[in-house]
Amino acid sequence: MSSQRGNVAKKGAPKHSNTFGFKNNLHDTSKQLKTVNSMKIGGVCSRCKEIIEWKIKYKKYKPLTIPKKCVKCGEKRVKFAYHICCDLCSQNVNVCRKCGEATKVVGKALLPGHEEDEDEEDDEDDESVIQRLEPSVELLPETVKVKSKKKLI
């Protein structure tokens, strides 16, 4: 099509049209693709959820190999790709994990096979969690201990 003024009228139908839609698992049957397809997207606003679903649908989603740093607390707790906040910070401040805006958050993000673990942790009370974690706190480096004590106070 020319960029001449007045020469903008389309003539006829497109030359080619797709006969079927894109399938992201047509030729690739890897374990990584299966986990990405079965992943539940949550903890994000509706707009960010649509963006991540589009990336998964058209095979553009690239999962994280190692946890990423959280923007709010600075610790390596972000386990999902394209997220900037960890689970704890986003729940405390009630923000979207991807864009960081205070909008209505949709659902809870879960990796496949981790649904039971999350439910069991919610049933425990705070005292039993503290008693269970005390021996492991002694093994942490001194700098992490000091940071955690400051946050508790």
mmCIF file of N, CA and C in Angstrom, residues 19-142:
data_model
loop_
_atom_site.group_PDB
_atom_site.id
_atom_site.type_symbol
_atom_site.label_atom_id
_atom_site.label_comp_id
_atom_site.label_asym_id
_atom_site.label_seq_id
_atom_site.Cartn_x
_atom_site.Cartn_y
_atom_site.Cartn_z
ATOM 1 N N THR A 19 -6.370 -20.994 8.841
ATOM 2 C CA THR A 19 -7.464 -21.955 8.910
ATOM 3 C C THR A 19 -7.691 -22.457 10.335
ATOM 4 N N PHE A 20 -6.669 -22.393 11.202
ATOM 5 C CA PHE A 20 -6.828 -22.832 12.593
ATOM 6 C C PHE A 20 -5.966 -21.946 13.492
ATOM 7 N N GLY A 21 -6.328 -21.898 14.767
ATOM 8 C CA GLY A 21 -5.636 -21.056 15.735
ATOM 9 C C GLY A 21 -4.326 -21.661 16.195
ATOM 10 N N PHE A 22 -3.523 -20.855 16.855
ATOM 11 C CA PHE A 22 -2.222 -21.280 17.356
ATOM 12 C C PHE A 22 -2.398 -22.193 18.569
ATOM 13 N N LYS A 23 -1.648 -23.291 18.602
ATOM 14 C CA LYS A 23 -1.641 -24.199 19.752
ATOM 15 C C LYS A 23 -0.223 -24.226 20.314
ATOM 16 N N ASN A 24 -0.093 -23.856 21.593
ATOM 17 C CA ASN A 24 1.259 -23.763 22.137
ATOM 18 C C ASN A 24 1.870 -25.120 22.456
ATOM 19 N N ASN A 25 1.088 -26.178 22.487
ATOM 20 C CA ASN A 25 1.644 -27.502 22.778
ATOM 21 C C ASN A 25 1.572 -28.442 21.573
ATOM 22 N N LEU A 26 1.545 -27.904 20.387
ATOM 23 C CA LEU A 26 1.409 -28.717 19.187
ATOM 24 C C LEU A 26 2.665 -29.560 18.932
ATOM 25 N N HIS A 27 3.835 -28.942 18.934
ATOM 26 C CA HIS A 27 5.076 -29.663 18.641
ATOM 27 C C HIS A 27 5.955 -29.847 19.867
ATOM 28 N N ASP A 28 5.697 -29.103 20.932
ATOM 29 C CA ASP A 28 6.530 -29.154 22.135
ATOM 30 C C ASP A 28 5.777 -29.879 23.237
ATOM 31 N N THR A 29 6.318 -30.990 23.706
ATOM 32 C CA THR A 29 5.675 -31.751 24.775
ATOM 33 C C THR A 29 6.591 -31.837 25.995
ATOM 34 N N SER A 30 7.365 -30.788 26.246
ATOM 35 C CA SER A 30 8.314 -30.812 27.357
ATOM 36 C C SER A 30 7.605 -30.680 28.694
ATOM 37 N N LYS A 31 8.309 -31.064 29.744
ATOM 38 C CA LYS A 31 7.773 -31.000 31.098
ATOM 39 C C LYS A 31 7.552 -29.550 31.516
ATOM 40 N N GLN A 32 8.456 -28.659 31.091
ATOM 41 C CA GLN A 32 8.357 -27.245 31.439
ATOM 42 C C GLN A 32 7.079 -26.625 30.859
ATOM 43 N N LEU A 33 6.760 -26.948 29.623
ATOM 44 C CA LEU A 33 5.550 -26.414 28.991
ATOM 45 C C LEU A 33 4.291 -26.939 29.680
ATOM 46 N N LYS A 34 4.316 -28.194 30.104
ATOM 47 C CA LYS A 34 3.159 -28.756 30.803
ATOM 48 C C LYS A 34 2.932 -28.054 32.138
ATOM 49 N N THR A 35 3.999 -27.742 32.870
ATOM 50 C CA THR A 35 3.841 -27.045 34.154
ATOM 51 C C THR A 35 3.347 -25.626 33.946
ATOM 52 N N VAL A 36 3.824 -24.967 32.897
ATOM 53 C CA VAL A 36 3.380 -23.599 32.611
ATOM 54 C C VAL A 36 1.898 -23.599 32.232
ATOM 55 N N ASN A 37 1.471 -24.569 31.440
ATOM 56 C CA ASN A 37 0.071 -24.640 31.035
ATOM 57 C C ASN A 37 -0.866 -24.968 32.195
ATOM 58 N N SER A 38 -0.384 -25.741 33.171
ATOM 59 C CA SER A 38 -1.242 -26.130 34.288
ATOM 60 C C SER A 38 -1.134 -25.188 35.486
ATOM 61 N N MET A 39 -0.349 -24.139 35.361
ATOM 62 C CA MET A 39 -0.154 -23.185 36.452
ATOM 63 C C MET A 39 -1.406 -22.325 36.652
ATOM 64 N N LYS A 40 -1.743 -22.053 37.923
ATOM 65 C CA LYS A 40 -2.876 -21.178 38.241
ATOM 66 C C LYS A 40 -2.350 -19.769 38.468
ATOM 67 N N ILE A 41 -2.887 -18.816 37.746
ATOM 68 C CA ILE A 41 -2.441 -17.429 37.852
ATOM 69 C C ILE A 41 -3.311 -16.726 38.881
ATOM 70 N N GLY A 42 -2.686 -16.086 39.847
ATOM 71 C CA GLY A 42 -3.429 -15.376 40.870
ATOM 72 C C GLY A 42 -2.535 -14.391 41.591
ATOM 73 N N GLY A 43 -3.134 -13.587 42.452
ATOM 74 C CA GLY A 43 -2.370 -12.591 43.185
ATOM 75 C C GLY A 43 -2.076 -11.356 42.366
ATOM 76 N N VAL A 44 -2.694 -11.262 41.192
ATOM 77 C CA VAL A 44 -2.481 -10.118 40.307
ATOM 78 C C VAL A 44 -3.831 -9.502 39.946
ATOM 79 N N CYS A 45 -3.812 -8.281 39.431
ATOM 80 C CA CYS A 45 -5.054 -7.631 39.010
ATOM 81 C C CYS A 45 -5.551 -8.285 37.713
ATOM 82 N N SER A 46 -6.762 -7.978 37.326
ATOM 83 C CA SER A 46 -7.372 -8.629 36.161
ATOM 84 C C SER A 46 -6.607 -8.314 34.868
ATOM 85 N N ARG A 47 -6.097 -7.088 34.743
ATOM 86 C CA ARG A 47 -5.350 -6.714 33.533
ATOM 87 C C ARG A 47 -4.064 -7.518 33.432
ATOM 88 N N CYS A 48 -3.329 -7.625 34.552
ATOM 89 C CA CYS A 48 -2.074 -8.374 34.553
ATOM 90 C C CYS A 48 -2.325 -9.865 34.338
ATOM 91 N N LYS A 49 -3.445 -10.363 34.845
ATOM 92 C CA LYS A 49 -3.793 -11.765 34.644
ATOM 93 C C LYS A 49 -4.016 -12.047 33.162
ATOM 94 N N GLU A 50 -4.699 -11.145 32.477
ATOM 95 C CA GLU A 50 -4.919 -11.309 31.036
ATOM 96 C C GLU A 50 -3.600 -11.295 30.266
ATOM 97 N N ILE A 51 -2.674 -10.427 30.684
ATOM 98 C CA ILE A 51 -1.369 -10.339 30.012
ATOM 99 C C ILE A 51 -0.599 -11.644 30.166
ATOM 100 N N ILE A 52 -0.572 -12.181 31.394
ATOM 101 C CA ILE A 52 0.163 -13.429 31.629
ATOM 102 C C ILE A 52 -0.508 -14.590 30.910
ATOM 103 N N GLU A 53 -1.833 -14.631 30.883
ATOM 104 C CA GLU A 53 -2.543 -15.680 30.144
ATOM 105 C C GLU A 53 -2.236 -15.615 28.660
ATOM 106 N N TRP A 54 -2.131 -14.398 28.103
ATOM 107 C CA TRP A 54 -1.786 -14.246 26.686
ATOM 108 C C TRP A 54 -0.388 -14.785 26.430
ATOM 109 N N LYS A 55 0.561 -14.460 27.335
ATOM 110 C CA LYS A 55 1.933 -14.948 27.166
ATOM 111 C C LYS A 55 1.989 -16.475 27.191
ATOM 112 N N ILE A 56 1.202 -17.093 28.070
ATOM 113 C CA ILE A 56 1.175 -18.553 28.138
ATOM 114 C C ILE A 56 0.529 -19.126 26.885
ATOM 115 N N LYS A 57 -0.571 -18.514 26.443
ATOM 116 C CA LYS A 57 -1.314 -19.020 25.281
ATOM 117 C C LYS A 57 -0.469 -19.007 24.010
ATOM 118 N N TYR A 58 0.322 -17.958 23.827
ATOM 119 C CA TYR A 58 1.110 -17.829 22.606
ATOM 120 C C TYR A 58 2.581 -18.165 22.801
ATOM 121 N N LYS A 59 2.894 -18.936 23.854
ATOM 122 C CA LYS A 59 4.236 -19.489 24.092
ATOM 123 C C LYS A 59 5.301 -18.407 24.247
ATOM 124 N N LYS A 60 4.930 -17.295 24.868
ATOM 125 C CA LYS A 60 5.875 -16.211 25.125
ATOM 126 C C LYS A 60 6.301 -16.174 26.589
ATOM 127 N N TYR A 61 5.647 -16.975 27.444
ATOM 128 C CA TYR A 61 5.937 -16.990 28.876
ATOM 129 C C TYR A 61 7.238 -17.728 29.129
ATOM 130 N N LYS A 62 8.166 -17.080 29.838
ATOM 131 C CA LYS A 62 9.444 -17.696 30.170
ATOM 132 C C LYS A 62 9.546 -17.769 31.691
ATOM 133 N N PRO A 63 9.407 -18.957 32.296
ATOM 134 C CA PRO A 63 9.418 -19.050 33.755
ATOM 135 C C PRO A 63 10.792 -18.756 34.347
ATOM 136 N N LEU A 64 10.791 -18.345 35.618
ATOM 137 C CA LEU A 64 12.032 -18.066 36.325
ATOM 138 C C LEU A 64 12.739 -19.369 36.672
ATOM 139 N N THR A 65 14.071 -19.343 36.634
ATOM 140 C CA THR A 65 14.840 -20.518 37.044
ATOM 141 C C THR A 65 15.246 -20.400 38.511
ATOM 142 N N ILE A 66 15.518 -19.162 38.964
ATOM 143 C CA ILE A 66 15.834 -18.914 40.372
ATOM 144 C C ILE A 66 14.953 -17.773 40.860
ATOM 145 N N PRO A 67 14.665 -17.716 42.163
ATOM 146 C CA PRO A 67 13.814 -16.636 42.672
ATOM 147 C C PRO A 67 14.431 -15.259 42.437
ATOM 148 N N LYS A 68 13.547 -14.278 42.238
ATOM 149 C CA LYS A 68 13.942 -12.902 41.960
ATOM 150 C C LYS A 68 13.762 -12.058 43.213
ATOM 151 N N LYS A 69 14.442 -10.910 43.297
ATOM 152 C CA LYS A 69 14.321 -10.030 44.450
ATOM 153 C C LYS A 69 12.992 -9.296 44.445
ATOM 154 N N CYS A 70 12.396 -9.189 45.630
ATOM 155 C CA CYS A 70 11.157 -8.449 45.809
ATOM 156 C C CYS A 70 11.477 -6.957 45.869
ATOM 157 N N VAL A 71 10.631 -6.144 45.262
ATOM 158 C CA VAL A 71 10.845 -4.698 45.242
ATOM 159 C C VAL A 71 10.589 -4.092 46.617
ATOM 160 N N LYS A 72 9.639 -4.638 47.362
ATOM 161 C CA LYS A 72 9.250 -4.080 48.663
ATOM 162 C C LYS A 72 10.246 -4.449 49.768
ATOM 163 N N CYS A 73 10.543 -5.751 49.938
ATOM 164 C CA CYS A 73 11.379 -6.182 51.063
ATOM 165 C C CYS A 73 12.830 -6.450 50.671
ATOM 166 N N GLY A 74 13.123 -6.644 49.396
ATOM 167 C CA GLY A 74 14.495 -6.844 48.944
ATOM 168 C C GLY A 74 15.005 -8.268 49.077
ATOM 169 N N GLU A 75 14.174 -9.193 49.511
ATOM 170 C CA GLU A 75 14.608 -10.581 49.648
ATOM 171 C C GLU A 75 14.219 -11.379 48.401
ATOM 172 N N LYS A 76 14.937 -12.486 48.171
ATOM 173 C CA LYS A 76 14.688 -13.304 46.991
ATOM 174 C C LYS A 76 13.528 -14.257 47.260
ATOM 175 N N ARG A 77 12.313 -13.755 47.076
ATOM 176 C CA ARG A 77 11.106 -14.541 47.335
ATOM 177 C C ARG A 77 10.171 -14.601 46.135
ATOM 178 N N VAL A 78 10.433 -13.859 45.093
ATOM 179 C CA VAL A 78 9.538 -13.828 43.933
ATOM 180 C C VAL A 78 9.801 -15.075 43.095
ATOM 181 N N LYS A 79 8.805 -15.963 43.014
ATOM 182 C CA LYS A 79 8.986 -17.245 42.348
ATOM 183 C C LYS A 79 8.333 -17.322 40.976
ATOM 184 N N PHE A 80 7.520 -16.334 40.635
ATOM 185 C CA PHE A 80 6.826 -16.342 39.353
ATOM 186 C C PHE A 80 7.405 -15.282 38.419
ATOM 187 N N ALA A 81 7.473 -15.595 37.135
ATOM 188 C CA ALA A 81 8.002 -14.663 36.145
ATOM 189 C C ALA A 81 7.082 -13.459 36.001
ATOM 190 N N TYR A 82 7.657 -12.315 35.697
ATOM 191 C CA TYR A 82 6.969 -11.048 35.457
ATOM 192 C C TYR A 82 6.376 -10.435 36.721
ATOM 193 N N HIS A 83 6.612 -11.025 37.902
ATOM 194 C CA HIS A 83 6.138 -10.449 39.153
ATOM 195 C C HIS A 83 7.248 -9.618 39.778
ATOM 196 N N ILE A 84 6.872 -8.578 40.546
ATOM 197 C CA ILE A 84 7.863 -7.726 41.192
ATOM 198 C C ILE A 84 7.767 -7.792 42.712
ATOM 199 N N CYS A 85 6.641 -8.295 43.241
ATOM 200 C CA CYS A 85 6.428 -8.392 44.692
ATOM 201 C C CYS A 85 6.302 -9.849 45.103
ATOM 202 N N CYS A 86 6.775 -10.159 46.321
ATOM 203 C CA CYS A 86 6.592 -11.504 46.848
ATOM 204 C C CYS A 86 5.185 -11.648 47.425
ATOM 205 N N ASP A 87 4.832 -12.868 47.790
ATOM 206 C CA ASP A 87 3.495 -13.150 48.296
ATOM 207 C C ASP A 87 3.201 -12.372 49.577
ATOM 208 N N LEU A 88 4.150 -12.380 50.507
ATOM 209 C CA LEU A 88 3.925 -11.732 51.803
ATOM 210 C C LEU A 88 3.727 -10.229 51.667
ATOM 211 N N CYS A 89 4.580 -9.574 50.904
ATOM 212 C CA CYS A 89 4.475 -8.112 50.740
ATOM 213 C C CYS A 89 3.177 -7.724 50.033
ATOM 214 N N SER A 90 2.801 -8.482 49.011
ATOM 215 C CA SER A 90 1.583 -8.138 48.282
ATOM 216 C C SER A 90 0.338 -8.343 49.140
ATOM 217 N N GLN A 91 0.363 -9.345 50.031
ATOM 218 C CA GLN A 91 -0.773 -9.555 50.932
ATOM 219 C C GLN A 91 -0.832 -8.478 52.007
ATOM 220 N N ASN A 92 0.333 -8.083 52.537
ATOM 221 C CA ASN A 92 0.361 -7.061 53.594
ATOM 222 C C ASN A 92 -0.085 -5.700 53.082
ATOM 223 N N VAL A 93 0.394 -5.311 51.903
ATOM 224 C CA VAL A 93 0.096 -3.993 51.351
ATOM 225 C C VAL A 93 -1.147 -4.032 50.458
ATOM 226 N N ASN A 94 -1.587 -5.253 50.082
ATOM 227 C CA ASN A 94 -2.747 -5.471 49.212
ATOM 228 C C ASN A 94 -2.556 -4.810 47.842
ATOM 229 N N VAL A 95 -1.469 -5.206 47.158
ATOM 230 C CA VAL A 95 -1.172 -4.700 45.821
ATOM 231 C C VAL A 95 -1.025 -5.868 44.849
ATOM 232 N N CYS A 96 -1.072 -5.554 43.578
ATOM 233 C CA CYS A 96 -0.856 -6.541 42.518
ATOM 234 C C CYS A 96 0.608 -6.951 42.519
ATOM 235 N N ARG A 97 0.896 -8.240 42.343
ATOM 236 C CA ARG A 97 2.269 -8.731 42.366
ATOM 237 C C ARG A 97 3.036 -8.389 41.095
ATOM 238 N N LYS A 98 2.332 -8.084 40.026
ATOM 239 C CA LYS A 98 3.012 -7.792 38.761
ATOM 240 C C LYS A 98 3.229 -6.298 38.555
ATOM 241 N N CYS A 99 2.182 -5.499 38.672
ATOM 242 C CA CYS A 99 2.308 -4.062 38.392
ATOM 243 C C CYS A 99 2.527 -3.242 39.656
ATOM 244 N N GLY A 100 2.194 -3.786 40.832
ATOM 245 C CA GLY A 100 2.405 -3.079 42.085
ATOM 246 C C GLY A 100 1.348 -2.050 42.413
ATOM 247 N N GLU A 101 0.268 -2.002 41.656
ATOM 248 C CA GLU A 101 -0.803 -1.035 41.920
ATOM 249 C C GLU A 101 -1.817 -1.612 42.903
ATOM 250 N N ALA A 102 -2.432 -0.738 43.667
ATOM 251 C CA ALA A 102 -3.419 -1.150 44.665
ATOM 252 C C ALA A 102 -4.789 -1.299 44.010
ATOM 253 N N THR A 103 -4.951 -2.356 43.251
ATOM 254 C CA THR A 103 -6.232 -2.654 42.599
ATOM 255 C C THR A 103 -6.757 -3.977 43.136
ATOM 256 N N LYS A 104 -7.932 -4.383 42.681
ATOM 257 C CA LYS A 104 -8.519 -5.625 43.164
ATOM 258 C C LYS A 104 -7.703 -6.814 42.663
ATOM 259 N N VAL A 105 -7.230 -7.614 43.613
ATOM 260 C CA VAL A 105 -6.385 -8.760 43.299
ATOM 261 C C VAL A 105 -7.267 -9.972 43.047
ATOM 262 N N VAL A 106 -6.901 -10.761 42.015
ATOM 263 C CA VAL A 106 -7.689 -11.915 41.600
ATOM 264 C C VAL A 106 -6.989 -13.198 42.032
ATOM 265 N N GLY A 107 -7.649 -14.043 42.821
ATOM 266 C CA GLY A 107 -7.194 -15.397 43.137
ATOM 267 C C GLY A 107 -5.881 -15.492 43.878
ATOM 268 N N LYS A 108 -5.337 -16.716 43.881
ATOM 269 C CA LYS A 108 -4.086 -17.029 44.560
ATOM 270 C C LYS A 108 -3.223 -17.841 43.601
ATOM 271 N N ALA A 109 -1.978 -17.429 43.404
ATOM 272 C CA ALA A 109 -1.097 -18.100 42.458
ATOM 273 C C ALA A 109 -0.560 -19.393 43.058
ATOM 274 N N LEU A 110 -0.628 -20.466 42.285
ATOM 275 C CA LEU A 110 -0.132 -21.757 42.735
ATOM 276 C C LEU A 110 0.556 -22.486 41.600
ATOM 277 N N LEU A 111 1.681 -23.119 41.934
ATOM 278 C CA LEU A 111 2.317 -24.012 40.992
ATOM 279 C C LEU A 111 1.602 -25.349 41.056
ATOM 280 N N PRO A 112 1.612 -26.136 39.992
ATOM 281 C CA PRO A 112 0.932 -27.424 40.014
ATOM 282 C C PRO A 112 1.525 -28.337 41.077
ATOM 283 N N GLY A 113 0.645 -28.980 41.856
ATOM 284 C CA GLY A 113 1.088 -29.914 42.885
ATOM 285 C C GLY A 113 1.379 -29.275 44.229
ATOM 286 N N HIS A 114 1.228 -27.958 44.371
ATOM 287 C CA HIS A 114 1.516 -27.272 45.625
ATOM 288 C C HIS A 114 0.250 -26.810 46.339
ATOM 289 N N GLU A 115 -0.903 -27.265 45.922
ATOM 290 C CA GLU A 115 -2.156 -26.804 46.510
ATOM 291 C C GLU A 115 -2.321 -27.273 47.949
ATOM 292 N N GLU A 116 -1.938 -28.512 48.261
ATOM 293 C CA GLU A 116 -2.119 -29.048 49.603
ATOM 294 C C GLU A 116 -1.192 -28.364 50.603
ATOM 295 N N ASP A 117 0.039 -28.052 50.191
ATOM 296 C CA ASP A 117 1.004 -27.442 51.096
ATOM 297 C C ASP A 117 0.520 -26.103 51.610
ATOM 298 N N GLU A 118 -0.086 -25.304 50.755
ATOM 299 C CA GLU A 118 -0.545 -23.976 51.142
ATOM 300 C C GLU A 118 -1.684 -24.061 52.155
ATOM 301 N N ASP A 119 -2.601 -25.027 51.984
ATOM 302 C CA ASP A 119 -3.742 -25.147 52.876
ATOM 303 C C ASP A 119 -3.324 -25.594 54.269
ATOM 304 N N GLU A 120 -2.318 -26.470 54.367
ATOM 305 C CA GLU A 120 -1.868 -26.955 55.662
ATOM 306 C C GLU A 120 -1.232 -25.848 56.486
ATOM 307 N N GLU A 121 -0.510 -24.942 55.858
ATOM 308 C CA GLU A 121 0.160 -23.864 56.576
ATOM 309 C C GLU A 121 -0.839 -22.881 57.170
ATOM 310 N N ASP A 122 -1.978 -22.685 56.537
ATOM 311 C CA ASP A 122 -2.970 -21.745 57.036
ATOM 312 C C ASP A 122 -3.615 -22.229 58.336
ATOM 313 N N ASP A 123 -3.685 -23.556 58.566
ATOM 314 C CA ASP A 123 -4.344 -24.103 59.741
ATOM 315 C C ASP A 123 -3.512 -23.936 61.012
ATOM 316 N N GLU A 124 -2.179 -23.792 60.877
ATOM 317 C CA GLU A 124 -1.319 -23.688 62.052
ATOM 318 C C GLU A 124 -1.450 -22.311 62.700
ATOM 319 N N ASP A 125 -1.340 -22.281 64.041
ATOM 320 C CA ASP A 125 -1.349 -20.997 64.726
ATOM 321 C C ASP A 125 0.076 -20.448 64.811
ATOM 322 N N ASP A 126 0.214 -19.188 65.189
ATOM 323 C CA ASP A 126 1.499 -18.504 65.168
ATOM 324 C C ASP A 126 2.513 -19.119 66.134
ATOM 325 N N GLU A 127 2.068 -19.551 67.284
ATOM 326 C CA GLU A 127 2.994 -20.091 68.281
ATOM 327 C C GLU A 127 3.647 -21.379 67.793
ATOM 328 N N SER A 128 2.886 -22.255 67.169
ATOM 329 C CA SER A 128 3.465 -23.508 66.680
ATOM 330 C C SER A 128 4.444 -23.251 65.536
ATOM 331 N N VAL A 129 4.172 -22.245 64.722
ATOM 332 C CA VAL A 129 5.086 -21.899 63.629
ATOM 333 C C VAL A 129 6.399 -21.370 64.196
ATOM 334 N N ILE A 130 6.318 -20.511 65.223
ATOM 335 C CA ILE A 130 7.526 -19.946 65.833
ATOM 336 C C ILE A 130 8.358 -21.050 66.471
ATOM 337 N N GLN A 131 7.719 -21.974 67.185
ATOM 338 C CA GLN A 131 8.444 -23.075 67.820
ATOM 339 C C GLN A 131 9.109 -23.973 66.789
ATOM 340 N N ARG A 132 8.453 -24.172 65.666
ATOM 341 C CA ARG A 132 9.002 -25.028 64.622
ATOM 342 C C ARG A 132 10.193 -24.374 63.929
ATOM 343 N N LEU A 133 10.189 -23.038 63.826
ATOM 344 C CA LEU A 133 11.232 -22.337 63.089
ATOM 345 C C LEU A 133 12.425 -21.910 63.953
ATOM 346 N N GLU A 134 12.316 -21.947 65.294
ATOM 347 C CA GLU A 134 13.401 -21.492 66.163
ATOM 348 C C GLU A 134 14.733 -22.188 65.899
ATOM 349 N N PRO A 135 14.792 -23.520 65.739
ATOM 350 C CA PRO A 135 16.095 -24.157 65.478
ATOM 351 C C PRO A 135 16.727 -23.715 64.157
ATOM 352 N N SER A 136 15.904 -23.457 63.150
ATOM 353 C CA SER A 136 16.462 -23.062 61.855
ATOM 354 C C SER A 136 16.943 -21.613 61.862
ATOM 355 N N VAL A 137 16.400 -20.757 62.749
ATOM 356 C CA VAL A 137 16.831 -19.364 62.834
ATOM 357 C C VAL A 137 18.268 -19.283 63.330
ATOM 358 N N GLU A 138 18.661 -20.206 64.194
ATOM 359 C CA GLU A 138 20.028 -20.212 64.726
ATOM 360 C C GLU A 138 21.061 -20.463 63.634
ATOM 361 N N LEU A 139 20.667 -21.135 62.570
ATOM 362 C CA LEU A 139 21.589 -21.457 61.483
ATOM 363 C C LEU A 139 21.772 -20.312 60.489
ATOM 364 N N LEU A 140 20.923 -19.290 60.569
ATOM 365 C CA LEU A 140 20.994 -18.171 59.632
ATOM 366 C C LEU A 140 22.195 -17.283 59.926
ATOM 367 N N PRO A 141 22.695 -16.561 58.903
ATOM 368 C CA PRO A 141 23.775 -15.603 59.136
ATOM 369 C C PRO A 141 23.318 -14.487 60.075
ATOM 370 N N GLU A 142 24.278 -13.865 60.742
ATOM 371 C CA GLU A 142 23.984 -12.843 61.744
ATOM 372 C C GLU A 142 23.255 -11.642 61.145
#
